[in-house]
Coordinates of C-alpha atoms in Angstrom, one line a residue:
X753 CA -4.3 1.4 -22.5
X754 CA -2.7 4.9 -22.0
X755 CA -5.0 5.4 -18.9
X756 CA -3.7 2.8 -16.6
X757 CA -0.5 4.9 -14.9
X758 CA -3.2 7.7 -14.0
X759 CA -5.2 4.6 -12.5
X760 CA -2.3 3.0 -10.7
X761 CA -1.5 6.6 -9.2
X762 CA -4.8 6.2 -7.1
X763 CA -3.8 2.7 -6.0
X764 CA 0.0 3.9 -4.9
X765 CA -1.1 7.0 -3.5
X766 CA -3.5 4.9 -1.1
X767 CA -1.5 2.2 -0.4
X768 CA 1.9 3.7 0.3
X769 CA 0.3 6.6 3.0
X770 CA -1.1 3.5 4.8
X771 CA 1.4 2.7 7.5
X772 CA 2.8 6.6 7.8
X773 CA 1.9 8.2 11.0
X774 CA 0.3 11.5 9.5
X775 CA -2.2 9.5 6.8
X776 CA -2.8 12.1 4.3
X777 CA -6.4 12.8 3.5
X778 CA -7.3 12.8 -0.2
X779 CA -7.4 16.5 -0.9
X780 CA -4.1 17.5 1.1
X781 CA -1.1 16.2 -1.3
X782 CA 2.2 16.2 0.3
X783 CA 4.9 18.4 -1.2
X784 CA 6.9 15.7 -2.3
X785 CA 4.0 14.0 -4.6
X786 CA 5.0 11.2 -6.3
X787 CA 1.1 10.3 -7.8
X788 CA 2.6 12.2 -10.7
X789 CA 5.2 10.7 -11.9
X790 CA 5.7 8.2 -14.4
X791 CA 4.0 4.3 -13.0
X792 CA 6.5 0.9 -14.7
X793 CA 4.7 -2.1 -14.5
X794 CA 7.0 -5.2 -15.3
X795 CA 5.7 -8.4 -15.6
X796 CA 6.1 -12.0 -17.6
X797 CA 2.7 -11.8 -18.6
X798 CA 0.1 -9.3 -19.1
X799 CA -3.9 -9.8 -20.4
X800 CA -6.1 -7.2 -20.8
X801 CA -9.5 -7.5 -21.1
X802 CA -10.9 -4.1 -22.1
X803 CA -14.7 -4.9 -22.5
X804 CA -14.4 -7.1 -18.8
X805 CA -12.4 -3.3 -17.6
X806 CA -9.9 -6.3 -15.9
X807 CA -6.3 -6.2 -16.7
X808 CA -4.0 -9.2 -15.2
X809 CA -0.1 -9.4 -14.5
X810 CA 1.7 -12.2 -13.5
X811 CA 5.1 -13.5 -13.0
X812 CA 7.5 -11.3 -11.0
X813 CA 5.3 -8.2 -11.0
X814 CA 7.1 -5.4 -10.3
X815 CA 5.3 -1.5 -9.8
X816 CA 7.6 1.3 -10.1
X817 CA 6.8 4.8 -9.6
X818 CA 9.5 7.3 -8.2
X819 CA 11.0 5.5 -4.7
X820 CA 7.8 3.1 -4.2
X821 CA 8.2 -0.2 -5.1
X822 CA 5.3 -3.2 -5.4
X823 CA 6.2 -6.2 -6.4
X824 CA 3.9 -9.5 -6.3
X825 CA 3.1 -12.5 -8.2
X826 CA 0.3 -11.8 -9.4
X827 CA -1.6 -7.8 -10.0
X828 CA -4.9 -7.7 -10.8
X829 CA -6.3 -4.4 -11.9
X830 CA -10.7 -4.0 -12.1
X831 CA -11.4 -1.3 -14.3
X832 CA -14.6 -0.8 -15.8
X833 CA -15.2 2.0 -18.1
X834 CA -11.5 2.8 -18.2
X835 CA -11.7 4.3 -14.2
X836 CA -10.0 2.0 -11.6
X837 CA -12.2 0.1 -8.8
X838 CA -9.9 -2.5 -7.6
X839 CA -6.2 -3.5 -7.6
X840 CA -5.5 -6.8 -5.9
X841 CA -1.4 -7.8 -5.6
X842 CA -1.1 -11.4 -4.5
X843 CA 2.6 -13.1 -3.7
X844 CA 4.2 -15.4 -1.3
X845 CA 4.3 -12.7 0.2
X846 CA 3.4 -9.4 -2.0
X847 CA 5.7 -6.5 -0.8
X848 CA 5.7 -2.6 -1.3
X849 CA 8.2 0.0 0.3
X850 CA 8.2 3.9 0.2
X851 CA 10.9 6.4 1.4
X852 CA 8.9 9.3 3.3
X853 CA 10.7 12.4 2.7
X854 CA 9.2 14.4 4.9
X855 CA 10.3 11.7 7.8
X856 CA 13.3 10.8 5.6
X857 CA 12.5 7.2 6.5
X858 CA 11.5 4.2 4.5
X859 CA 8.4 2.6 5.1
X860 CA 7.5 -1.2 4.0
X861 CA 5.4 -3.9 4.3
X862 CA 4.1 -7.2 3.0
X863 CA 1.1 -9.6 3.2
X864 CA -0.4 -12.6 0.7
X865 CA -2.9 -10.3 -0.3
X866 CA -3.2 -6.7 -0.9
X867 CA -6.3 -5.3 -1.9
X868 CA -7.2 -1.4 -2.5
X869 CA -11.0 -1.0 -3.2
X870 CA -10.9 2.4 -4.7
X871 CA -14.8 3.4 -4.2
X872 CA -14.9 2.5 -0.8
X873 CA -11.3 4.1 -0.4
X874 CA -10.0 0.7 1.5
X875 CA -6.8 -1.0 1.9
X876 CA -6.9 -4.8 2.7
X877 CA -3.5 -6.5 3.5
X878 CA -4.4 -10.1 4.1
X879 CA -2.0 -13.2 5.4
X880 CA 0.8 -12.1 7.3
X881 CA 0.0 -8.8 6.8
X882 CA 2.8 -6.3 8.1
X883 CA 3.7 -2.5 8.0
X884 CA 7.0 -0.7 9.2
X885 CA 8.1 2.5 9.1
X886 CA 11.6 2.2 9.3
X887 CA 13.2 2.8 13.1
X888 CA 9.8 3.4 14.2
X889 CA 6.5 1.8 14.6
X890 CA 5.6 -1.8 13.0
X891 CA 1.9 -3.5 12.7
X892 CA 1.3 -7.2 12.2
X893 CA -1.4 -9.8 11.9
X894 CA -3.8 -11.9 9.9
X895 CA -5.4 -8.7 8.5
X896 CA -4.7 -5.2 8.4
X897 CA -7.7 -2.7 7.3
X898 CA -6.9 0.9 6.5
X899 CA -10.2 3.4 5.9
X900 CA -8.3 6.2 4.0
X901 CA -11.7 8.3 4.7
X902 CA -12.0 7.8 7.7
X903 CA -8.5 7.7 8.8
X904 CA -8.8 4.4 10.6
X905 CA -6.9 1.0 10.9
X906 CA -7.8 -2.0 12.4
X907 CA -6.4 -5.1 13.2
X908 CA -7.2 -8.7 13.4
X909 CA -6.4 -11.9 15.0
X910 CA -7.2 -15.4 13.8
X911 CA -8.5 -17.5 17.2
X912 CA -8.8 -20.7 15.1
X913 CA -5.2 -20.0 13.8
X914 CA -4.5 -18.8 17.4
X915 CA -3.1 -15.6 15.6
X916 CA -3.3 -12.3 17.7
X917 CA -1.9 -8.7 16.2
X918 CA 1.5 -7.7 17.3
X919 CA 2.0 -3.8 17.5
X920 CA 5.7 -2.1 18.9
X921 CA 6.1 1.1 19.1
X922 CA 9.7 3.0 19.5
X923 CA 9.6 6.0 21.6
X924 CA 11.3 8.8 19.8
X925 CA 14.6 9.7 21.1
X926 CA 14.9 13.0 22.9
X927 CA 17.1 15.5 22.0
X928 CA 20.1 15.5 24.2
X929 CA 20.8 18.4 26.4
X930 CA 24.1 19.7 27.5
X931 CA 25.0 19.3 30.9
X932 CA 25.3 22.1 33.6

């Protein structure tokens, strides 16, 4: 299946811009592009069913492409006709991390499920979901949606769970000036 790192580029490309605070829209690439380089899945187990367009990895899944990491225990790809519709990561929890080199800082995050729906251009992170840009800004909750179109994210609690979102934001740190 020589398509598949193309494929995965879409999912890392999506997912990893998530929690940064300048979400890139799909035709401005940042200078520091990572979507085309080289994508190392790692797994214990791997089937691939080409006429179902579903490929599945499990145990110790680990993503690699340039500094972003996924890792999960389970990664199932949807891919009919060879063109990616779906990735879902799934682990106790399933984490991913990116260094930003434009902010020079790392951002991370985890949740049981992670699902990127490449037609509606969606990221789900489901169960403890959580996102951190390193020194900076954090999101959690029960569900975190992204709308990579539309540039959106929303939040939300679980009232039967009596789960509510948590958001902190860090105030940047002003320069310091010299004293008269």
């Amino acid at each position: 299946m020589q398509k598949q790192p193309t494929l995965l580029s879409y999912f890392f490309a999506a997912l990893l811009y998530l929690p940064a605070a300048n979400v890139l829209s799909a035709d401005s690439q940042p200078e520091n592009d990572e979507s085309t380089l080289p994508v190392e899945v790692t797994a214990d187990k791997l089937v691939s069913q080409e006429q179902k367009g579903e490929s599945v990895y499990t145990g110790n899944v680990i993503i690699t492409q340039g500094t972003t990491v996924i890792k999960g225990d389970k990664v199932t790809l949807h891919h009919p006709e060879r063109k990616l519709a779906k990735a879902i990561v799934i682990g106790q929890p399933a984490t991913f991390k990116r260094f930003l080199p434009e902010e020079q800082k790392w951002v991370n995050g985890h949740a049981d499920q992670i699902t990127y729906d490449t037609e509606q251009k969606t990221v789900l992170l489901e169960g403890d979901a959580y996102v951190n840009q390193e020194g900076q800004n954090s999101i959690s909750g029960p569900k975190i949606y992204y709308d990579l179109t539309k540039k959106t994210l929303s939040a939300y609690g679980d009232r039967d769970e009596k789960q509510r979102v948590k958001v902190i934001f860090k105030p940047e740190d002003e320069p310091q000036k010299d004293a008269p």
